[in-house]
XYZ file of C-alpha atoms in Angstrom:
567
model
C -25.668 -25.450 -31.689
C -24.119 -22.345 -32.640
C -22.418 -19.999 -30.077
C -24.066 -16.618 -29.189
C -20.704 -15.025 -30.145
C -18.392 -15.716 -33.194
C -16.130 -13.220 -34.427
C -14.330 -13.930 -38.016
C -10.627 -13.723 -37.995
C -9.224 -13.327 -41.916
C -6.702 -11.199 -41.129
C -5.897 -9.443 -38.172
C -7.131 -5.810 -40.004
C -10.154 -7.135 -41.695
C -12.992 -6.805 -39.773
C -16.341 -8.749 -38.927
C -18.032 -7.466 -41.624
C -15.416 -6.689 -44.751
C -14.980 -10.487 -44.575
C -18.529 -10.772 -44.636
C -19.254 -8.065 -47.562
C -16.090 -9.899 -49.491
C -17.486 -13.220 -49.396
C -21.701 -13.492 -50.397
C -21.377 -17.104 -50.100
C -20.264 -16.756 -46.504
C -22.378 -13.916 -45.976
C -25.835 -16.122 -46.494
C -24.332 -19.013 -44.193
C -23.690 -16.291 -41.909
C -27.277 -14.914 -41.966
C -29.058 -17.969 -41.873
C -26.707 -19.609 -39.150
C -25.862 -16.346 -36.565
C -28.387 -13.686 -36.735
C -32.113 -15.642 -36.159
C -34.486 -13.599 -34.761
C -33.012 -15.260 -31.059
C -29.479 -14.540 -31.642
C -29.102 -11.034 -33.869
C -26.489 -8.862 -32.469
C -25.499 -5.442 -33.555
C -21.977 -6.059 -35.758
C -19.400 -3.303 -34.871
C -16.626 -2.677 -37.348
C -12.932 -3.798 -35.324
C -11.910 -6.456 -33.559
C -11.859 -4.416 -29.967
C -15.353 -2.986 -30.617
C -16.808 -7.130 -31.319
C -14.950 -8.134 -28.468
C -16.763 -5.753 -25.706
C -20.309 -6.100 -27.629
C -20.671 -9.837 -27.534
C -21.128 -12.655 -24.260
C -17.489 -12.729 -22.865
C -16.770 -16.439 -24.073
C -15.971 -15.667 -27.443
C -15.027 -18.644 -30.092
C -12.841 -17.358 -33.183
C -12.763 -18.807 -36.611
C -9.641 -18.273 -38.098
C -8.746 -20.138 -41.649
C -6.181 -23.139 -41.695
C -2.852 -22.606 -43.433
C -3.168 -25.722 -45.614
C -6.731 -26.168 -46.483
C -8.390 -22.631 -46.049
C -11.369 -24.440 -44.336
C -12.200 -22.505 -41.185
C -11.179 -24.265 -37.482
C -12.302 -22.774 -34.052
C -9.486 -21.414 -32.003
C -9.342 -18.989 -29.394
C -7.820 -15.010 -29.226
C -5.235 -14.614 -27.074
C -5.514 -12.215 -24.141
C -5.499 -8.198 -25.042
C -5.909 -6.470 -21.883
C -7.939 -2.950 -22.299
C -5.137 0.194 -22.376
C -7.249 1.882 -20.052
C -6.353 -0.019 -17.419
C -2.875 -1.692 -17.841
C 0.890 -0.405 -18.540
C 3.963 -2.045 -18.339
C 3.827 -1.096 -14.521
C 0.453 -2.499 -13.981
C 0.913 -5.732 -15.971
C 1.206 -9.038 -14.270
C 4.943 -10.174 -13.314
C 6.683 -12.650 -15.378
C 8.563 -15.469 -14.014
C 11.728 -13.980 -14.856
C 10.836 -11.233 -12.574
C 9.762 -13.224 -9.534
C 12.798 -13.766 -8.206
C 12.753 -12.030 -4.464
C 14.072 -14.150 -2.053
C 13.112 -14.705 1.682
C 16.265 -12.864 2.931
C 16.042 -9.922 0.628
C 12.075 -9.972 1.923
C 13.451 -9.516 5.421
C 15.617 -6.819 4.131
C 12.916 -4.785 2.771
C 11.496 -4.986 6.624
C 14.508 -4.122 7.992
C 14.416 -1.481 5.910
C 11.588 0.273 6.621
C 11.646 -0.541 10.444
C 15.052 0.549 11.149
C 14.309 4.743 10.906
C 13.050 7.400 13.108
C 9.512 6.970 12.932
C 9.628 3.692 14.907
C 12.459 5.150 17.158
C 10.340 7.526 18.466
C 7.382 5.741 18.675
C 8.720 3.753 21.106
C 9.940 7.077 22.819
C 6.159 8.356 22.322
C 5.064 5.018 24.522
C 7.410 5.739 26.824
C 6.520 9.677 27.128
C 2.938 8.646 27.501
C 3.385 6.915 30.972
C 4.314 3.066 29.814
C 7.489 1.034 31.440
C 9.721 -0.243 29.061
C 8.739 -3.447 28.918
C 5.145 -2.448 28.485
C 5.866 -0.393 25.533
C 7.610 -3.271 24.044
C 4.887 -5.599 24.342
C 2.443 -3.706 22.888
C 4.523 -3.320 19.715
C 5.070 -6.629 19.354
C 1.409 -7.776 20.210
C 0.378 -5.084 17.171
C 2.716 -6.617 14.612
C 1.726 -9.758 15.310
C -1.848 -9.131 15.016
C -1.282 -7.709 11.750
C 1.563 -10.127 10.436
C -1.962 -12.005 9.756
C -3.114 -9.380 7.264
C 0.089 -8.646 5.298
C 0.725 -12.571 4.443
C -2.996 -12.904 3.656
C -3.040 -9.776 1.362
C 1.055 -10.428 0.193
C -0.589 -14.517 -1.426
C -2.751 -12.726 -4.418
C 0.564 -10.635 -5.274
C 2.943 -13.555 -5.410
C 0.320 -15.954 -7.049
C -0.725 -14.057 -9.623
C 1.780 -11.548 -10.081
C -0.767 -8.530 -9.718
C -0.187 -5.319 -7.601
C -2.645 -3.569 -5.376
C -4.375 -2.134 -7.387
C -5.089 -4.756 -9.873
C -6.031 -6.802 -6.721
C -8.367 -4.091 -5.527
C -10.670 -4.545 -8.853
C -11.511 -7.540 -7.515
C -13.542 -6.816 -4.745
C -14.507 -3.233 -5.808
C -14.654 -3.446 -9.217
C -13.110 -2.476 -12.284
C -13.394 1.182 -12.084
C -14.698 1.520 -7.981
C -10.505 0.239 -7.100
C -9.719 4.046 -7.968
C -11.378 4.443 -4.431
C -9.189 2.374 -2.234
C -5.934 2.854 -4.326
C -6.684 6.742 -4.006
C -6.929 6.835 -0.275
C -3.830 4.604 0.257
C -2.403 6.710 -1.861
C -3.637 10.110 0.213
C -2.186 8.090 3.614
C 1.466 7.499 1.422
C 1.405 10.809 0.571
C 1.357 12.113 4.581
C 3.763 9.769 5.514
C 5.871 10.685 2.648
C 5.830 14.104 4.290
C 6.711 13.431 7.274
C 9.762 11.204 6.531
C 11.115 14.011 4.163
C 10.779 16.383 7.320
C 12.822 14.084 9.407
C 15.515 13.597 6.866
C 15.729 17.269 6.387
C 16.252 17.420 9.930
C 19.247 15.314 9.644
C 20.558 17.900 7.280
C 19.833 20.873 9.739
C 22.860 19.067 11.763
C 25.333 19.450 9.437
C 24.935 22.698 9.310
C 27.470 24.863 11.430
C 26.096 26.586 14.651
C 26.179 30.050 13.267
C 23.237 29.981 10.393
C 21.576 27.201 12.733
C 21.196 30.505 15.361
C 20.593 33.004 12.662
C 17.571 34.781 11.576
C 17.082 32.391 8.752
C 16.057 30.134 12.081
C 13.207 31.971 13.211
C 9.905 30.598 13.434
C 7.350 32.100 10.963
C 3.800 31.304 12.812
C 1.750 31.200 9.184
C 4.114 28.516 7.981
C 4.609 26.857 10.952
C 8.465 26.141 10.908
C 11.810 28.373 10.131
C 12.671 29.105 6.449
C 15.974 27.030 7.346
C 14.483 23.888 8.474
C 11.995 24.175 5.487
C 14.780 24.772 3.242
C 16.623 21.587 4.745
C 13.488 19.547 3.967
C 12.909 20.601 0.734
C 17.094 19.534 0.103
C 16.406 16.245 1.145
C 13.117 15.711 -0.729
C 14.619 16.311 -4.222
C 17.563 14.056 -3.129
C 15.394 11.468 -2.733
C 13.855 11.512 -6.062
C 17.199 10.339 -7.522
C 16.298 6.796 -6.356
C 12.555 6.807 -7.022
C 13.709 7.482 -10.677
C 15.570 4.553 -10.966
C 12.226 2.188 -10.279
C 11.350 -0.305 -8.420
C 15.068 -2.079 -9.249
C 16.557 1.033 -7.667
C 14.540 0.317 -4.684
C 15.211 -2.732 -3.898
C 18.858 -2.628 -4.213
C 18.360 0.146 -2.240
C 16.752 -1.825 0.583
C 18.799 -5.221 0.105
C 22.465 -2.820 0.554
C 21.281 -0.994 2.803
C 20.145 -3.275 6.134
C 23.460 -4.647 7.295
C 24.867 -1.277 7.231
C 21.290 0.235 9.326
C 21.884 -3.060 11.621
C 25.409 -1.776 12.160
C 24.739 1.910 12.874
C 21.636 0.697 15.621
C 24.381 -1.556 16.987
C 26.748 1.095 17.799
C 24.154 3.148 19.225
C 22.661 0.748 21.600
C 26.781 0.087 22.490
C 27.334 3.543 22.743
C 24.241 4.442 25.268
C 25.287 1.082 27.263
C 28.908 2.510 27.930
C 28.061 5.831 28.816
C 25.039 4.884 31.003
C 26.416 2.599 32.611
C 24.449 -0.735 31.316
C 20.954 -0.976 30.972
C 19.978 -0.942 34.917
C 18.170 2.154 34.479
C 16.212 1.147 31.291
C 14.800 -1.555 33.139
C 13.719 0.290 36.606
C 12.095 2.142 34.332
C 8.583 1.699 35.895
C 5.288 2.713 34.445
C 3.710 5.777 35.348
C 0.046 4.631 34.895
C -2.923 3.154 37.307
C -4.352 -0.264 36.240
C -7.506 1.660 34.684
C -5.248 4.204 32.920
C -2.672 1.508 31.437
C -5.914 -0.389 29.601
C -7.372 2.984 28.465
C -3.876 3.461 27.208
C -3.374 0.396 25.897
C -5.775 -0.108 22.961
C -5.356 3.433 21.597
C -1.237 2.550 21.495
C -2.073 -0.716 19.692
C -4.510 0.858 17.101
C -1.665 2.743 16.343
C 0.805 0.445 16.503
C -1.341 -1.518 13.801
C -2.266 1.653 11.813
C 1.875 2.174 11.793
C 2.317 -0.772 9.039
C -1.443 -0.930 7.897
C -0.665 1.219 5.107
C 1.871 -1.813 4.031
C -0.755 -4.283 5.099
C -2.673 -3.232 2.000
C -0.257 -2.770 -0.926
C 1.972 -5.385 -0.142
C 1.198 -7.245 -2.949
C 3.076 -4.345 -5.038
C 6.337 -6.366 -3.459
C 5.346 -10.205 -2.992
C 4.220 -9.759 -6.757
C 7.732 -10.384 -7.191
C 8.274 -13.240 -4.727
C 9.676 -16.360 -5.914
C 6.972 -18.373 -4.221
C 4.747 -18.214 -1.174
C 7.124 -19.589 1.173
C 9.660 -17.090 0.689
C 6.991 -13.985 1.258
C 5.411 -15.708 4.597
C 9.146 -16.679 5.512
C 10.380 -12.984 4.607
C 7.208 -11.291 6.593
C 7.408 -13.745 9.798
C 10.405 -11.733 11.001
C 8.510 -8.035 11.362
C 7.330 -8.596 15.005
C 10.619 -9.404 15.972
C 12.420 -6.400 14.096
C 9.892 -4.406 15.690
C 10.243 -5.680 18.376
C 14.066 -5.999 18.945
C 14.123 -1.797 17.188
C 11.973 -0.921 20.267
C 14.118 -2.111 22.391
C 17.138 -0.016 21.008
C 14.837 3.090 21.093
C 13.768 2.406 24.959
C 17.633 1.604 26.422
C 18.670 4.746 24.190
C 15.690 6.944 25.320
C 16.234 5.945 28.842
C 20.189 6.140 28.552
C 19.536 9.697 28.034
C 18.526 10.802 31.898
C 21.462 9.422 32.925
C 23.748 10.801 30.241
C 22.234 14.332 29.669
C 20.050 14.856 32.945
C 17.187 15.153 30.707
C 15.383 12.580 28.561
C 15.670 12.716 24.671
C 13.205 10.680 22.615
C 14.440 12.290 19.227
C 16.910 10.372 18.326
C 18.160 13.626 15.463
C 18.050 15.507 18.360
C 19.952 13.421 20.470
C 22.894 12.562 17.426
C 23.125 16.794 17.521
C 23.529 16.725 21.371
C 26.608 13.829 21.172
C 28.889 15.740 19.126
C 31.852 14.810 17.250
C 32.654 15.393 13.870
C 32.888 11.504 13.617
C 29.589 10.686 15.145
C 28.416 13.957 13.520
C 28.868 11.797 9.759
C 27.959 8.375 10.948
C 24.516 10.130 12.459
C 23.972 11.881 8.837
C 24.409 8.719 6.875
C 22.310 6.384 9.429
C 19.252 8.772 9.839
C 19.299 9.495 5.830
C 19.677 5.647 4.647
C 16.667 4.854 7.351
C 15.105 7.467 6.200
C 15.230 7.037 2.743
C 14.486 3.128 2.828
C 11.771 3.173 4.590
C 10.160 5.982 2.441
C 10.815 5.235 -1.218
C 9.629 1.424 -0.070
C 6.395 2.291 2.358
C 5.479 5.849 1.188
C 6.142 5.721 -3.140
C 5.410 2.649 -4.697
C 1.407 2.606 -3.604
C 0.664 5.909 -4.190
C 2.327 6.300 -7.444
C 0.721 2.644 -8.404
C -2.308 3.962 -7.507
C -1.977 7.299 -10.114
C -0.812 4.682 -13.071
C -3.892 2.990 -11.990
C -5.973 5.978 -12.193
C -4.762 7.165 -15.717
C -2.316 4.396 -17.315
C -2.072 6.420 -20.302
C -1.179 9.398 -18.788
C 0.907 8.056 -15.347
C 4.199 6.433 -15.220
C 5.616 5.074 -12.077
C 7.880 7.918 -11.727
C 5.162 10.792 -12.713
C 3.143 8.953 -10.134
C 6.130 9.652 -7.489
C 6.635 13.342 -8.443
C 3.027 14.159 -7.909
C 3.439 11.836 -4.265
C 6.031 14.017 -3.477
C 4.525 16.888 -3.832
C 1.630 16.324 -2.142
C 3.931 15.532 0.780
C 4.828 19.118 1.098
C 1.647 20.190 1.019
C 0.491 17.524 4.456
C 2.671 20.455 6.109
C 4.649 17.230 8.250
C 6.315 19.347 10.640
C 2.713 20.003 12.231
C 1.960 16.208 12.364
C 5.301 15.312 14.466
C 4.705 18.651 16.898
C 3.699 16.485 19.643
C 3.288 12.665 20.614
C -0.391 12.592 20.923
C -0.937 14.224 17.741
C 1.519 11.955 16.158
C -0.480 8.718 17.535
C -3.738 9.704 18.672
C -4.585 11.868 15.852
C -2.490 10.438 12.217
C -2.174 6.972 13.150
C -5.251 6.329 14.895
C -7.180 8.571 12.298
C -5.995 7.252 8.949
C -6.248 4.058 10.426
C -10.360 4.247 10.222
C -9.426 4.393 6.156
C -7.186 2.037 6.082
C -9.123 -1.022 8.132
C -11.984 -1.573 6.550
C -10.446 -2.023 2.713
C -8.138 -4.553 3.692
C -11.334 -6.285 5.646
C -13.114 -6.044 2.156
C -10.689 -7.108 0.059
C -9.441 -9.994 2.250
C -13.172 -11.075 2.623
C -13.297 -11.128 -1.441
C -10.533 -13.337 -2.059
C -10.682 -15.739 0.405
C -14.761 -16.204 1.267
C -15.993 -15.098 -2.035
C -13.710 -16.013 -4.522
C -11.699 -18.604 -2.732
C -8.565 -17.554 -3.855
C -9.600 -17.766 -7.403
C -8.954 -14.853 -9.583
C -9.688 -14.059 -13.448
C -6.460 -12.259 -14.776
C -8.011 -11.644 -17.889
C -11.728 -9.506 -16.202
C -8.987 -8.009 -14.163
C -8.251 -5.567 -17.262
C -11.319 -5.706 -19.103
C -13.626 -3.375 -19.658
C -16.518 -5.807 -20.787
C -19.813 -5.554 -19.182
C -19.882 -9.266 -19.398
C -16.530 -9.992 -17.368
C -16.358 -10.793 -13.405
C -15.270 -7.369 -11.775
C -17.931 -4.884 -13.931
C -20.360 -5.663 -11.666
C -22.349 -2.116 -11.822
C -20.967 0.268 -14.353
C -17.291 -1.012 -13.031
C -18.181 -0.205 -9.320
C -19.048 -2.745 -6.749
C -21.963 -0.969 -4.553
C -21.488 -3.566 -2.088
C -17.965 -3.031 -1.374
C -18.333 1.190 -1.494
C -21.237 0.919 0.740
C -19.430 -1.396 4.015
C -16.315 0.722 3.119
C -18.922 3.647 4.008
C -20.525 2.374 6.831
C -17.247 1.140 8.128
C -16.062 4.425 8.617
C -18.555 6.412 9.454
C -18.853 5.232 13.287
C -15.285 6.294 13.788
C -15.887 10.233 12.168
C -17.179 11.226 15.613
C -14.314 10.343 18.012
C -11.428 11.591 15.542
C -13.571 15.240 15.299
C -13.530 15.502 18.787
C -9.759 14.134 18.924
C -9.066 17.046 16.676
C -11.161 19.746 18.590
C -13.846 19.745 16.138
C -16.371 18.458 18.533
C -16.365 19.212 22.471
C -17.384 16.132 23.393
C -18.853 12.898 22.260
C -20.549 9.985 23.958
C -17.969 6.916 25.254
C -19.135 4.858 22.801
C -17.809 7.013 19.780
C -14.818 7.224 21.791
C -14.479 3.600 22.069
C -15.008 2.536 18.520
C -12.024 5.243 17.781
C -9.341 4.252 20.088
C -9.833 0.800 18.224
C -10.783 2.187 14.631
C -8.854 -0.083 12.532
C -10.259 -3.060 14.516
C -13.880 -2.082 14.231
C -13.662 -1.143 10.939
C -11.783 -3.788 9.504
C -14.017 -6.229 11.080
C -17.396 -4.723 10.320
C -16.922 -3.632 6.934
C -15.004 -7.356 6.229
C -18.097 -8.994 7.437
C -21.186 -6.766 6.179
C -19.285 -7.107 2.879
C -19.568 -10.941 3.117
C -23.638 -10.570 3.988
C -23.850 -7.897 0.718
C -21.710 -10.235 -1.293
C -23.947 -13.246 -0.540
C -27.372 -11.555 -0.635
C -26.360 -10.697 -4.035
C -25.479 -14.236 -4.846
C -22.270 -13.760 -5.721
C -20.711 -15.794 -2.631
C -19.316 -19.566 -3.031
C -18.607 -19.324 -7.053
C -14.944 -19.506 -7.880
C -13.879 -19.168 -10.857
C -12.486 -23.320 -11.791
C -11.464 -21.634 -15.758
C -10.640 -18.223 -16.848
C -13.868 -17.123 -18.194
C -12.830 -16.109 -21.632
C -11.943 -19.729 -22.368
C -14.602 -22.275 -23.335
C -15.432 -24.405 -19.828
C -13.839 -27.845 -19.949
C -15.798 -30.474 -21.487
């Protein structure tokens, strides 16, 4: 019986129907044998155009070298230049070879930097003992230490990044949705670190222009011309690296943790001897009631979560170039504890600080300024701008500038994709963001966290309950109608609609957060103080009930779909 779809290969310019036109002989076998009243299909003139008009399992007749007689073989894989470049393309073997240790470097790297330091301090300001604040960050990375190794196995199996992965669950052309709004998330944070590294610049700077008029706030920008002009200094500095690729990077982050280890060391040494040991660290009782510590709690570990959700979902862009699965679990198992052991540093420091200075000082830039030295001065520069800078380039460039290739491959490159991410960065105005602790937690971490939950709920309920870890490389970058990810003009309804509802219950508590609202009922208020729970978990699971009213549920792909099934 002959095959809905046969395209002719003579030569790889000729087309369907020149070989046709060329040949009458053929022609007649062709129109008695192909195009019966059952089985006529429009014939399009290139090889591309028969390719996306036919059923997706496509033999190809191609003429034998010795013989000329015609034998069925099969096209190799052409992915659609709308949706790959060399940054989007699967990894080769060569280039999976990331170890487990230089894995736990690239979490050093981004844990070791201000950001964590002060939210530790932030727990601490908020009314938490020490050891309270501690727990919490460690129960929150080890709650989501679940997601990132789940979400890291596509990357390393199949070599795909985030994006690719995201086409998956929300189709071909609907993954511009969740790439777009990690991206908008990267883009804040990118912001923010920027700020903070131009603050570490604003110390170098001798007393005298630090107290001039260049120093005074301008209320309709919201910070000094000075400190803006220090943030702006360290922002182009940092493109240097992001220019270099993702190579750049992660020598970047493989040189730099023993040194960041080395600089936290001294610090923590350095508070110990001038406090006096750690005694008043750990009388450092908590502030709160029973009822107050709970209602505390859950907010602090939503944002504790939300802190690393936004690597949560694009860490495939890094375990896609994993040596094997072993060595990405084995190189993500250590994040509680660097978490856990960095909180500790900021705490002792933090609390060091009473007894030092007579006041407490949970910025550790401003704390470097208040030590002095011309020594300390340096070894504060480099520290805060290597932390800085490794945990930003690695947490804050790759996804969103992934996501822009994604978006236009023809147009983006990796490192036009990280100009426009830095620029947006600017305009998240940072400096606002960091202007308190309860905005910093309660209002970015908490809110973007709402965004961030329920796509890694949908895309971990694809892969593993849907498609049972079983992905078609080739539909990934195909444009057919007929492959596995086109589902409805390239958008998956079902995945855009539970990415919908699962943030909509949360849009009440963060307007009122923000001062939008006056009040809202407790419920609202609930759901938000736990918004990447609630919506990772509902939209995961309504997802799974859209997926398998649908019938699409419990049908791996066993072959790669534009290969004939085995016999």
């Amino acid at each position: 019986m002959v095959s809905k779809c046969i395209s002719i290969h003579l030569h790889p310019h000729l087309s369907l129907y020149s070989a046709i036109s060329q040949n009458p002989k053929f022609s007649r076998l062709v129109h008695t044998a192909l195009f019966s009243k059952e089985t006529t299909t429009r014939i399009r003139t290139t090889h591309n155009q028969i390719y996306h008009s036919f059923p997706k399992r496509c033999a190809i007749l191609t003429p034998m070298a010795s013989s000329g007689k015609l034998s069925v073989g099969f096209d190799e894989f052409e992915p659609d230049p709308t949706l790959t470049n060399d940054d989007l393309k699967p990894t080769t073997p060569s280039q999976r070879n990331l170890h487990w240790l230089e894995m736990a470097s690239l979490w050093i790297g981004l844990v070791v930097g201000v950001p964590s330091y002060y939210l530790a301090g932030s727990l601490a300001d908020l009314g938490m003992a020490w050891w309270q604040g501690i727990a919490t960050v460690v129960a929150a990375n080890i709650i989501l230490l679940v997601p990132l190794v789940l979400t890291g196995h596509p990357g390393t199996k199949y070599g795909i990044s985030f994006p690719v992965l995201a086409r998956s669950s929300f189709g071909i052309r609907g993954a511009h949705v969740p790439t777009l709004l990690r991206a908008l998330v990267g883009c804040g944070w990118y912001g923010i670190e920027s700020w903070i590294g131009g603050e570490a610049i604003f110390l170098l700077l001798p007393k005298s222009i630090k107290e001039s008029s260049f120093s005074q706030l301008l209320p309709w920008l919201g910070t000094s011309p000075l400190e803006f002009a220090c943030f702006i200094a360290f922002w182009v500095a940092q493109l240097v690296i992001v220019w270099k690729g993702m190579k750049g990077i992660r020598d970047l982050e493989k040189y730099s943790a023993p040194i960041l280890i080395i600089l936290t060391s001294m610090l923590l040494i350095w508070a110990y001897v001038k406090a006096g040991g750690l005694g008043h660290m750990l009388s450092l009782s908590s502030r709160l009631s029973s009822s107050e510590f709970w209602s505390l709690f859950f907010p602090s570990l939503t944002a504790n979560i939300s802190f690393w959700a936004t690597l949560a979902l694009n860490i495939p862009d890094f375990t896609r170039y994993a040596k094997s699965q072993t060595d990405q679990i084995i190189g993500q198992a250590g994040l509680p504890i660097f978490m856990g052991a960095f909180t500790f540093v900021g705490l002792a420091v933090t609390s060091s600080t009473k007894v030092i200075f007579g006041d407490v000082i949970s910025n550790p830039i401003q704390l470097l300024g208040q030590i002095g030295g011309f020594t300390t001065m340096m070894l504060a520069i480099l520290g805060i701008s290597l932390a800085t800078i490794t945990t930003n380039i690695a947490a804050n460039v790759v996804a969103p500038a992934n996501a822009l290739v994604n978006l236009s491959p023809s147009k983006f490159t990796f490192r036009r994709g990280a100009l426009l991410t830095a620029l947006l960065g600017i305009a998240f105005q940072p400096w606002r963001l960091l202007k308190s602790s309860e905005s910093f937690v309660y209002t970015w971490l908490v809110g973007y966290s709402a965004l961030l939950g329920p796509i890694g709920g949908i895309v971990l309920a694809d892969y593993y309950l849907i498609r049972q870890m079983n992905l078609s490389i080739k539909d990934l970058y195909s444009v057919s109608p007929y492959g596995a990810y086109y589902y409805s003009g390239g958008f998956n309804l079902a995945a855009l609609a539970a990415l919908i509802i699962g943030i909509l219950p949360v849009i009440p508590g963060f307007l009122q957060k923000v001062g939008i609202l006056p009040s809202v009922s407790d419920a609202f208020v609930v759901i938000y103080n736990n918004a990447w729970f609630f919506s990772f978990f509902s939209a995961g699971l309504l997802y799974w009930i859209l997926s398998c009213l649908s019938g699409k549920q419990n049908k791996p792909l066993s072959f790669d779909p534009l290969l004939p099934p085995a016999t």
